[in-house]
Amino acid sequence: GEDNESDIEQDGDDNEIDVEQDGDDNESDIEQDGEDNEIDVEQDGEENESDINQDGEDNEIDVEQDGEENESEIYQRGEDNEIDVEQDGEENESYINQRGEDNEIDIKQIGEENESDVYQDGEENEVVVYQNGEENYSYVDQDGENQYSDVYQEGDKNESKVYQEGEGMVSYVTQDGYRNESEVRQSGSGGHLSQVIQLGSRNMSNVEQYGKGFANSYVKQNGSGNSSMVEQNATGFSNQGGHGHGHDD
């Protein structure tokens, strides 16, 4: 290819970096400090960008971008953390800021103009994001221990936001269609569980679970124009479903 650029700055012991770029005007910028860290970057296409800043021990990062104008930005601190980012298409964006130990993040985006933002701090937390389509957006913010968030979005212009703080929170979000919106907020220390499934278009779900103890929420909406609101404090269980029809623009 032509005009590809790789900038590497490394300090520490037994670190490994592998960068492979094929195409035109791709750019990789890596700064690594610590011991036994590993980074693997593969970019194929035009004007893809990867920016990685890693500090700690035994961390692993794998970035694969195929297409045009995809962008991945990663900041990682701590020990034994793992990040895997795969983007295929055009103008997809992934931003990750991870701190702590034994955390894992797996991002896969296919299509155009999808965006994923992940902020994770603590121990043994895990985030999985899969987006396929155009202009889907996922935001995940986890702080604490043993948190798990799984976001699956298929279609166009779907939006998911997940906020988890405390210990043992679990969130599953599945959206398939057009302009569905989901927001999940969980706080406390008792291991809340939220599952949201929205199939169709212009469905909206808001789940809020607070306090100690255990709260369980299950929302499933199929069709168009459904709306659901769940608010629980401490121990509780909510099961909601909906089916509707509307007009799509």
PDB file of C-alpha atoms in Angstrom:
ATOM      1  CA  GLY A   1       0.000   0.000   0.000  1.00  0.00           C
ATOM      2  CA  GLU A   2       0.902   3.669   0.172  1.00  0.00           C
ATOM      3  CA  ASP A   3       1.340   6.221   2.938  1.00  0.00           C
ATOM      4  CA  ASN A   4       0.696   3.799   5.814  1.00  0.00           C
ATOM      5  CA  GLU A   5       2.183   4.905   9.123  1.00  0.00           C
ATOM      6  CA  SER A   6       3.085   3.086  12.335  1.00  0.00           C
ATOM      7  CA  ASP A   7       4.455   4.787  15.460  1.00  0.00           C
ATOM      8  CA  ILE A   8       5.560   2.542  18.355  1.00  0.00           C
ATOM      9  CA  GLU A   9       6.954   3.488  21.770  1.00  0.00           C
ATOM     10  CA  GLN A  10       7.667   0.610  24.160  1.00  0.00           C
ATOM     11  CA  ASP A  11       9.213   0.446  27.633  1.00  0.00           C
ATOM     12  CA  GLY A  12       9.539  -2.543  29.960  1.00  0.00           C
ATOM     13  CA  ASP A  13      10.343  -6.256  29.703  1.00  0.00           C
ATOM     14  CA  ASP A  14       9.153  -9.041  27.387  1.00  0.00           C
ATOM     15  CA  ASN A  15       6.519  -6.925  25.639  1.00  0.00           C
ATOM     16  CA  GLU A  16       5.395  -7.866  22.124  1.00  0.00           C
ATOM     17  CA  ILE A  17       3.893  -5.750  19.344  1.00  0.00           C
ATOM     18  CA  ASP A  18       2.843  -6.901  15.867  1.00  0.00           C
ATOM     19  CA  VAL A  19       1.438  -4.410  13.329  1.00  0.00           C
ATOM     20  CA  GLU A  20       0.305  -5.356   9.818  1.00  0.00           C
ATOM     21  CA  GLN A  21      -1.171  -2.741   7.477  1.00  0.00           C
ATOM     22  CA  ASP A  22      -2.338  -3.293   3.904  1.00  0.00           C
ATOM     23  CA  GLY A  23      -3.888  -0.523   1.817  1.00  0.00           C
ATOM     24  CA  ASP A  24      -3.471   3.242   1.790  1.00  0.00           C
ATOM     25  CA  ASP A  25      -3.228   5.920   4.477  1.00  0.00           C
ATOM     26  CA  ASN A  26      -3.722   3.605   7.454  1.00  0.00           C
ATOM     27  CA  GLU A  27      -2.273   4.745  10.765  1.00  0.00           C
ATOM     28  CA  SER A  28      -1.282   2.900  13.937  1.00  0.00           C
ATOM     29  CA  ASP A  29      -0.023   4.612  17.100  1.00  0.00           C
ATOM     30  CA  ILE A  30       1.066   2.432  20.038  1.00  0.00           C
ATOM     31  CA  GLU A  31       2.519   3.313  23.432  1.00  0.00           C
ATOM     32  CA  GLN A  32       3.216   0.404  25.778  1.00  0.00           C
ATOM     33  CA  ASP A  33       4.811   0.272  29.225  1.00  0.00           C
ATOM     34  CA  GLY A  34       5.116  -2.710  31.580  1.00  0.00           C
ATOM     35  CA  GLU A  35       5.918  -6.407  31.363  1.00  0.00           C
ATOM     36  CA  ASP A  36       4.712  -9.322  29.228  1.00  0.00           C
ATOM     37  CA  ASN A  37       2.111  -7.248  27.413  1.00  0.00           C
ATOM     38  CA  GLU A  38       0.991  -8.186  23.890  1.00  0.00           C
ATOM     39  CA  ILE A  39      -0.515  -6.064  21.110  1.00  0.00           C
ATOM     40  CA  ASP A  40      -1.582  -7.239  17.651  1.00  0.00           C
ATOM     41  CA  VAL A  41      -2.940  -4.737  15.106  1.00  0.00           C
ATOM     42  CA  GLU A  42      -4.113  -5.643  11.599  1.00  0.00           C
ATOM     43  CA  GLN A  43      -5.555  -3.003   9.262  1.00  0.00           C
ATOM     44  CA  ASP A  44      -6.662  -3.552   5.676  1.00  0.00           C
ATOM     45  CA  GLY A  45      -8.194  -0.812   3.545  1.00  0.00           C
ATOM     46  CA  GLU A  46      -7.932   2.952   3.536  1.00  0.00           C
ATOM     47  CA  GLU A  47      -7.628   5.599   6.252  1.00  0.00           C
ATOM     48  CA  ASN A  48      -8.170   3.249   9.181  1.00  0.00           C
ATOM     49  CA  GLU A  49      -6.760   4.445  12.517  1.00  0.00           C
ATOM     50  CA  SER A  50      -5.724   2.560  15.631  1.00  0.00           C
ATOM     51  CA  ASP A  51      -4.510   4.311  18.796  1.00  0.00           C
ATOM     52  CA  ILE A  52      -3.407   2.165  21.758  1.00  0.00           C
ATOM     53  CA  ASN A  53      -1.969   3.194  25.119  1.00  0.00           C
ATOM     54  CA  GLN A  54      -1.275   0.273  27.470  1.00  0.00           C
ATOM     55  CA  ASP A  55       0.386   0.102  30.888  1.00  0.00           C
ATOM     56  CA  GLY A  56       0.652  -2.845  33.270  1.00  0.00           C
ATOM     57  CA  GLU A  57       1.450  -6.561  33.152  1.00  0.00           C
ATOM     58  CA  ASP A  58       0.216  -9.505  31.080  1.00  0.00           C
ATOM     59  CA  ASN A  59      -2.356  -7.435  29.211  1.00  0.00           C
ATOM     60  CA  GLU A  60      -3.451  -8.398  25.691  1.00  0.00           C
ATOM     61  CA  ILE A  61      -4.962  -6.291  22.899  1.00  0.00           C
ATOM     62  CA  ASP A  62      -6.030  -7.473  19.455  1.00  0.00           C
ATOM     63  CA  VAL A  63      -7.376  -4.973  16.897  1.00  0.00           C
ATOM     64  CA  GLU A  64      -8.537  -5.922  13.407  1.00  0.00           C
ATOM     65  CA  GLN A  65      -9.991  -3.317  11.042  1.00  0.00           C
ATOM     66  CA  ASP A  66     -11.065  -3.925   7.459  1.00  0.00           C
ATOM     67  CA  GLY A  67     -12.579  -1.240   5.250  1.00  0.00           C
ATOM     68  CA  GLU A  68     -12.356   2.524   5.209  1.00  0.00           C
ATOM     69  CA  GLU A  69     -12.077   5.197   7.897  1.00  0.00           C
ATOM     70  CA  ASN A  70     -12.637   2.857  10.833  1.00  0.00           C
ATOM     71  CA  GLU A  71     -11.222   4.086  14.122  1.00  0.00           C
ATOM     72  CA  SER A  72     -10.214   2.259  17.299  1.00  0.00           C
ATOM     73  CA  GLU A  73      -8.963   4.009  20.448  1.00  0.00           C
ATOM     74  CA  ILE A  74      -7.880   1.990  23.494  1.00  0.00           C
ATOM     75  CA  TYR A  75      -6.535   2.978  26.913  1.00  0.00           C
ATOM     76  CA  GLN A  76      -5.738   0.057  29.236  1.00  0.00           C
ATOM     77  CA  ARG A  77      -4.196  -0.053  32.726  1.00  0.00           C
ATOM     78  CA  GLY A  78      -3.778  -2.942  35.127  1.00  0.00           C
ATOM     79  CA  GLU A  79      -3.000  -6.657  34.942  1.00  0.00           C
ATOM     80  CA  ASP A  80      -4.274  -9.638  32.951  1.00  0.00           C
ATOM     81  CA  ASN A  81      -6.809  -7.582  31.019  1.00  0.00           C
ATOM     82  CA  GLU A  82      -7.910  -8.585  27.511  1.00  0.00           C
ATOM     83  CA  ILE A  83      -9.391  -6.511  24.680  1.00  0.00           C
ATOM     84  CA  ASP A  84     -10.494  -7.713  21.248  1.00  0.00           C
ATOM     85  CA  VAL A  85     -11.815  -5.231  18.671  1.00  0.00           C
ATOM     86  CA  GLU A  86     -12.982  -6.191  15.188  1.00  0.00           C
ATOM     87  CA  GLN A  87     -14.449  -3.629  12.790  1.00  0.00           C
ATOM     88  CA  ASP A  88     -15.488  -4.327   9.213  1.00  0.00           C
ATOM     89  CA  GLY A  89     -17.000  -1.654   6.989  1.00  0.00           C
ATOM     90  CA  GLU A  90     -16.777   2.116   6.895  1.00  0.00           C
ATOM     91  CA  GLU A  91     -16.527   4.823   9.549  1.00  0.00           C
ATOM     92  CA  ASN A  92     -17.089   2.531  12.513  1.00  0.00           C
ATOM     93  CA  GLU A  93     -15.710   3.821  15.827  1.00  0.00           C
ATOM     94  CA  SER A  94     -14.683   2.014  18.995  1.00  0.00           C
ATOM     95  CA  TYR A  95     -13.479   3.715  22.191  1.00  0.00           C
ATOM     96  CA  ILE A  96     -12.329   1.711  25.211  1.00  0.00           C
ATOM     97  CA  ASN A  97     -11.003   2.857  28.582  1.00  0.00           C
ATOM     98  CA  GLN A  98     -10.269  -0.068  30.898  1.00  0.00           C
ATOM     99  CA  ARG A  99      -8.600  -0.210  34.308  1.00  0.00           C
ATOM    100  CA  GLY A 100      -8.225  -2.985  36.859  1.00  0.00           C
ATOM    101  CA  GLU A 101      -7.476  -6.713  36.747  1.00  0.00           C
ATOM    102  CA  ASP A 102      -8.789  -9.695  34.784  1.00  0.00           C
ATOM    103  CA  ASN A 103     -11.269  -7.598  32.818  1.00  0.00           C
ATOM    104  CA  GLU A 104     -12.355  -8.608  29.304  1.00  0.00           C
ATOM    105  CA  ILE A 105     -13.858  -6.623  26.421  1.00  0.00           C
ATOM    106  CA  ASP A 106     -14.940  -8.004  23.046  1.00  0.00           C
ATOM    107  CA  ILE A 107     -16.222  -5.578  20.397  1.00  0.00           C
ATOM    108  CA  LYS A 108     -17.387  -6.517  16.906  1.00  0.00           C
ATOM    109  CA  GLN A 109     -18.906  -3.982  14.519  1.00  0.00           C
ATOM    110  CA  ILE A 110     -19.989  -4.631  10.942  1.00  0.00           C
ATOM    111  CA  GLY A 111     -21.437  -2.052   8.576  1.00  0.00           C
ATOM    112  CA  GLU A 112     -21.200   1.721   8.528  1.00  0.00           C
ATOM    113  CA  GLU A 113     -20.999   4.454  11.157  1.00  0.00           C
ATOM    114  CA  ASN A 114     -21.563   2.182  14.145  1.00  0.00           C
ATOM    115  CA  GLU A 115     -20.116   3.404  17.430  1.00  0.00           C
ATOM    116  CA  SER A 116     -19.191   1.636  20.656  1.00  0.00           C
ATOM    117  CA  ASP A 117     -17.961   3.328  23.856  1.00  0.00           C
ATOM    118  CA  VAL A 118     -16.858   1.216  26.842  1.00  0.00           C
ATOM    119  CA  TYR A 119     -15.607   2.416  30.232  1.00  0.00           C
ATOM    120  CA  GLN A 120     -14.662  -0.340  32.673  1.00  0.00           C
ATOM    121  CA  ASP A 121     -12.958  -0.211  36.078  1.00  0.00           C
ATOM    122  CA  GLY A 122     -12.566  -2.979  38.639  1.00  0.00           C
ATOM    123  CA  GLU A 123     -11.930  -6.719  38.620  1.00  0.00           C
ATOM    124  CA  GLU A 124     -13.244  -9.615  36.546  1.00  0.00           C
ATOM    125  CA  ASN A 125     -15.702  -7.484  34.603  1.00  0.00           C
ATOM    126  CA  GLU A 126     -16.711  -8.439  31.065  1.00  0.00           C
ATOM    127  CA  VAL A 127     -18.297  -6.571  28.152  1.00  0.00           C
ATOM    128  CA  VAL A 128     -19.443  -8.046  24.843  1.00  0.00           C
ATOM    129  CA  VAL A 129     -20.778  -5.761  22.091  1.00  0.00           C
ATOM    130  CA  TYR A 130     -21.951  -6.875  18.649  1.00  0.00           C
ATOM    131  CA  GLN A 131     -23.377  -4.360  16.174  1.00  0.00           C
ATOM    132  CA  ASN A 132     -24.318  -5.034  12.561  1.00  0.00           C
ATOM    133  CA  GLY A 133     -25.908  -2.400  10.361  1.00  0.00           C
ATOM    134  CA  GLU A 134     -25.671   1.368  10.147  1.00  0.00           C
ATOM    135  CA  GLU A 135     -25.464   4.115  12.781  1.00  0.00           C
ATOM    136  CA  ASN A 136     -26.025   1.863  15.782  1.00  0.00           C
ATOM    137  CA  TYR A 137     -24.684   3.159  19.111  1.00  0.00           C
ATOM    138  CA  SER A 138     -23.669   1.282  22.248  1.00  0.00           C
ATOM    139  CA  TYR A 139     -22.455   2.798  25.529  1.00  0.00           C
ATOM    140  CA  VAL A 140     -21.364   0.660  28.491  1.00  0.00           C
ATOM    141  CA  ASP A 141     -20.024   1.957  31.814  1.00  0.00           C
ATOM    142  CA  GLN A 142     -19.097  -0.639  34.468  1.00  0.00           C
ATOM    143  CA  ASP A 143     -17.453  -0.039  37.838  1.00  0.00           C
ATOM    144  CA  GLY A 144     -16.913  -2.736  40.447  1.00  0.00           C
ATOM    145  CA  GLU A 145     -16.428  -6.494  40.432  1.00  0.00           C
ATOM    146  CA  ASN A 146     -17.886  -9.381  38.451  1.00  0.00           C
ATOM    147  CA  GLN A 147     -20.046  -7.189  36.213  1.00  0.00           C
ATOM    148  CA  TYR A 148     -21.254  -8.546  32.868  1.00  0.00           C
ATOM    149  CA  SER A 149     -22.807  -6.650  29.972  1.00  0.00           C
ATOM    150  CA  ASP A 150     -23.871  -8.119  26.630  1.00  0.00           C
ATOM    151  CA  VAL A 151     -25.176  -5.843  23.865  1.00  0.00           C
ATOM    152  CA  TYR A 152     -26.427  -7.203  20.528  1.00  0.00           C
ATOM    153  CA  GLN A 153     -27.781  -4.761  17.954  1.00  0.00           C
ATOM    154  CA  GLU A 154     -28.818  -5.595  14.410  1.00  0.00           C
ATOM    155  CA  GLY A 155     -30.318  -3.078  11.999  1.00  0.00           C
ATOM    156  CA  ASP A 156     -30.013   0.690  11.784  1.00  0.00           C
ATOM    157  CA  LYS A 157     -29.919   3.560  14.280  1.00  0.00           C
ATOM    158  CA  ASN A 158     -30.517   1.458  17.380  1.00  0.00           C
ATOM    159  CA  GLU A 159     -29.178   2.843  20.653  1.00  0.00           C
ATOM    160  CA  SER A 160     -28.221   1.061  23.869  1.00  0.00           C
ATOM    161  CA  LYS A 161     -26.872   2.569  27.099  1.00  0.00           C
ATOM    162  CA  VAL A 162     -25.848   0.451  30.089  1.00  0.00           C
ATOM    163  CA  TYR A 163     -24.656   1.807  33.449  1.00  0.00           C
ATOM    164  CA  GLN A 164     -23.611  -0.723  36.114  1.00  0.00           C
ATOM    165  CA  GLU A 165     -22.025   0.007  39.492  1.00  0.00           C
ATOM    166  CA  GLY A 166     -21.446  -2.365  42.406  1.00  0.00           C
ATOM    167  CA  GLU A 167     -20.908  -6.104  42.407  1.00  0.00           C
ATOM    168  CA  GLY A 168     -22.311  -8.879  40.275  1.00  0.00           C
ATOM    169  CA  MET A 169     -24.571  -6.888  37.975  1.00  0.00           C
ATOM    170  CA  VAL A 170     -25.669  -8.603  34.742  1.00  0.00           C
ATOM    171  CA  SER A 171     -27.256  -6.908  31.724  1.00  0.00           C
ATOM    172  CA  TYR A 172     -28.394  -8.351  28.391  1.00  0.00           C
ATOM    173  CA  VAL A 173     -29.660  -6.063  25.630  1.00  0.00           C
ATOM    174  CA  THR A 174     -30.884  -7.361  22.270  1.00  0.00           C
ATOM    175  CA  GLN A 175     -32.268  -4.956  19.679  1.00  0.00           C
ATOM    176  CA  ASP A 176     -33.122  -5.883  16.110  1.00  0.00           C
ATOM    177  CA  GLY A 177     -34.744  -3.402  13.778  1.00  0.00           C
ATOM    178  CA  TYR A 178     -34.812   0.353  13.406  1.00  0.00           C
ATOM    179  CA  ARG A 179     -34.465   3.162  15.944  1.00  0.00           C
ATOM    180  CA  ASN A 180     -35.000   1.074  19.062  1.00  0.00           C
ATOM    181  CA  GLU A 181     -33.728   2.628  22.293  1.00  0.00           C
ATOM    182  CA  SER A 182     -32.740   0.952  25.548  1.00  0.00           C
ATOM    183  CA  GLU A 183     -31.296   2.359  28.765  1.00  0.00           C
ATOM    184  CA  VAL A 184     -30.340   0.204  31.758  1.00  0.00           C
ATOM    185  CA  ARG A 185     -29.139   1.577  35.099  1.00  0.00           C
ATOM    186  CA  GLN A 186     -28.208  -0.807  37.900  1.00  0.00           C
ATOM    187  CA  SER A 187     -26.616   0.152  41.192  1.00  0.00           C
ATOM    188  CA  GLY A 188     -25.943  -1.572  44.512  1.00  0.00           C
ATOM    189  CA  SER A 189     -24.192  -4.747  45.515  1.00  0.00           C
ATOM    190  CA  GLY A 190     -26.689  -7.577  45.312  1.00  0.00           C
ATOM    191  CA  GLY A 191     -26.336  -8.832  41.772  1.00  0.00           C
ATOM    192  CA  HIS A 192     -29.169  -7.301  39.773  1.00  0.00           C
ATOM    193  CA  LEU A 193     -30.195  -8.916  36.481  1.00  0.00           C
ATOM    194  CA  SER A 194     -31.701  -7.044  33.531  1.00  0.00           C
ATOM    195  CA  GLN A 195     -32.715  -8.468  30.176  1.00  0.00           C
ATOM    196  CA  VAL A 196     -34.141  -6.307  27.402  1.00  0.00           C
ATOM    197  CA  ILE A 197     -35.306  -7.651  24.030  1.00  0.00           C
ATOM    198  CA  GLN A 198     -36.733  -5.279  21.436  1.00  0.00           C
ATOM    199  CA  LEU A 199     -37.674  -6.431  17.946  1.00  0.00           C
ATOM    200  CA  GLY A 200     -39.144  -4.033  15.415  1.00  0.00           C
ATOM    201  CA  SER A 201     -38.937  -0.264  15.233  1.00  0.00           C
ATOM    202  CA  ARG A 202     -39.086   2.740  17.541  1.00  0.00           C
ATOM    203  CA  ASN A 203     -39.492   0.727  20.724  1.00  0.00           C
ATOM    204  CA  MET A 204     -38.241   2.300  23.958  1.00  0.00           C
ATOM    205  CA  SER A 205     -37.200   0.628  27.203  1.00  0.00           C
ATOM    206  CA  ASN A 206     -35.915   2.152  30.443  1.00  0.00           C
ATOM    207  CA  VAL A 207     -34.819  -0.053  33.348  1.00  0.00           C
ATOM    208  CA  GLU A 208     -33.652   1.327  36.713  1.00  0.00           C
ATOM    209  CA  GLN A 209     -32.730  -0.971  39.607  1.00  0.00           C
ATOM    210  CA  TYR A 210     -31.165   0.400  42.794  1.00  0.00           C
ATOM    211  CA  GLY A 211     -30.189  -0.570  46.311  1.00  0.00           C
ATOM    212  CA  LYS A 212     -28.917  -3.754  47.890  1.00  0.00           C
ATOM    213  CA  GLY A 213     -30.349  -7.206  47.517  1.00  0.00           C
ATOM    214  CA  PHE A 214     -31.467  -8.773  44.256  1.00  0.00           C
ATOM    215  CA  ALA A 215     -33.613  -7.221  41.529  1.00  0.00           C
ATOM    216  CA  ASN A 216     -34.610  -9.012  38.334  1.00  0.00           C
ATOM    217  CA  SER A 217     -36.135  -7.302  35.297  1.00  0.00           C
ATOM    218  CA  TYR A 218     -37.217  -8.869  31.998  1.00  0.00           C
ATOM    219  CA  VAL A 219     -38.583  -6.722  29.153  1.00  0.00           C
ATOM    220  CA  LYS A 220     -39.595  -8.006  25.723  1.00  0.00           C
ATOM    221  CA  GLN A 221     -41.211  -5.784  23.095  1.00  0.00           C
ATOM    222  CA  ASN A 222     -42.097  -6.842  19.577  1.00  0.00           C
ATOM    223  CA  GLY A 223     -43.516  -4.517  16.941  1.00  0.00           C
ATOM    224  CA  SER A 224     -43.448  -0.755  16.621  1.00  0.00           C
ATOM    225  CA  GLY A 225     -43.818   2.115  19.027  1.00  0.00           C
ATOM    226  CA  ASN A 226     -43.864   0.160  22.298  1.00  0.00           C
ATOM    227  CA  SER A 227     -42.665   1.829  25.493  1.00  0.00           C
ATOM    228  CA  SER A 228     -41.653   0.276  28.820  1.00  0.00           C
ATOM    229  CA  MET A 229     -40.452   1.718  32.131  1.00  0.00           C
ATOM    230  CA  VAL A 230     -39.186  -0.429  35.022  1.00  0.00           C
ATOM    231  CA  GLU A 231     -38.057   1.102  38.318  1.00  0.00           C
ATOM    232  CA  GLN A 232     -37.137  -1.110  41.269  1.00  0.00           C
ATOM    233  CA  ASN A 233     -35.426  -0.471  44.563  1.00  0.00           C
ATOM    234  CA  ALA A 234     -33.788  -3.437  46.335  1.00  0.00           C
ATOM    235  CA  THR A 235     -35.384  -6.865  45.997  1.00  0.00           C
ATOM    236  CA  GLY A 236     -37.951  -7.238  43.245  1.00  0.00           C
ATOM    237  CA  PHE A 237     -38.973  -8.891  40.016  1.00  0.00           C
ATOM    238  CA  SER A 238     -40.549  -7.371  36.924  1.00  0.00           C
ATOM    239  CA  ASN A 239     -41.674  -9.116  33.753  1.00  0.00           C
ATOM    240  CA  GLN A 240     -43.062  -6.934  30.975  1.00  0.00           C
ATOM    241  CA  GLY A 241     -43.988  -7.588  27.378  1.00  0.00           C
ATOM    242  CA  GLY A 242     -45.501  -5.602  24.576  1.00  0.00           C
ATOM    243  CA  HIS A 243     -46.647  -5.894  20.984  1.00  0.00           C
ATOM    244  CA  GLY A 244     -47.630  -2.942  18.859  1.00  0.00           C
ATOM    245  CA  HIS A 245     -47.805  -1.467  15.397  1.00  0.00           C
ATOM    246  CA  GLY A 246     -46.789   1.923  14.152  1.00  0.00           C
ATOM    247  CA  HIS A 247     -45.728   3.894  11.120  1.00  0.00           C
ATOM    248  CA  ASP A 248     -42.099   3.819  10.039  1.00  0.00           C
ATOM    249  CA  ASP A 249     -40.546   6.806   8.313  1.00  0.00           C
TER     250      ASP A 249
END
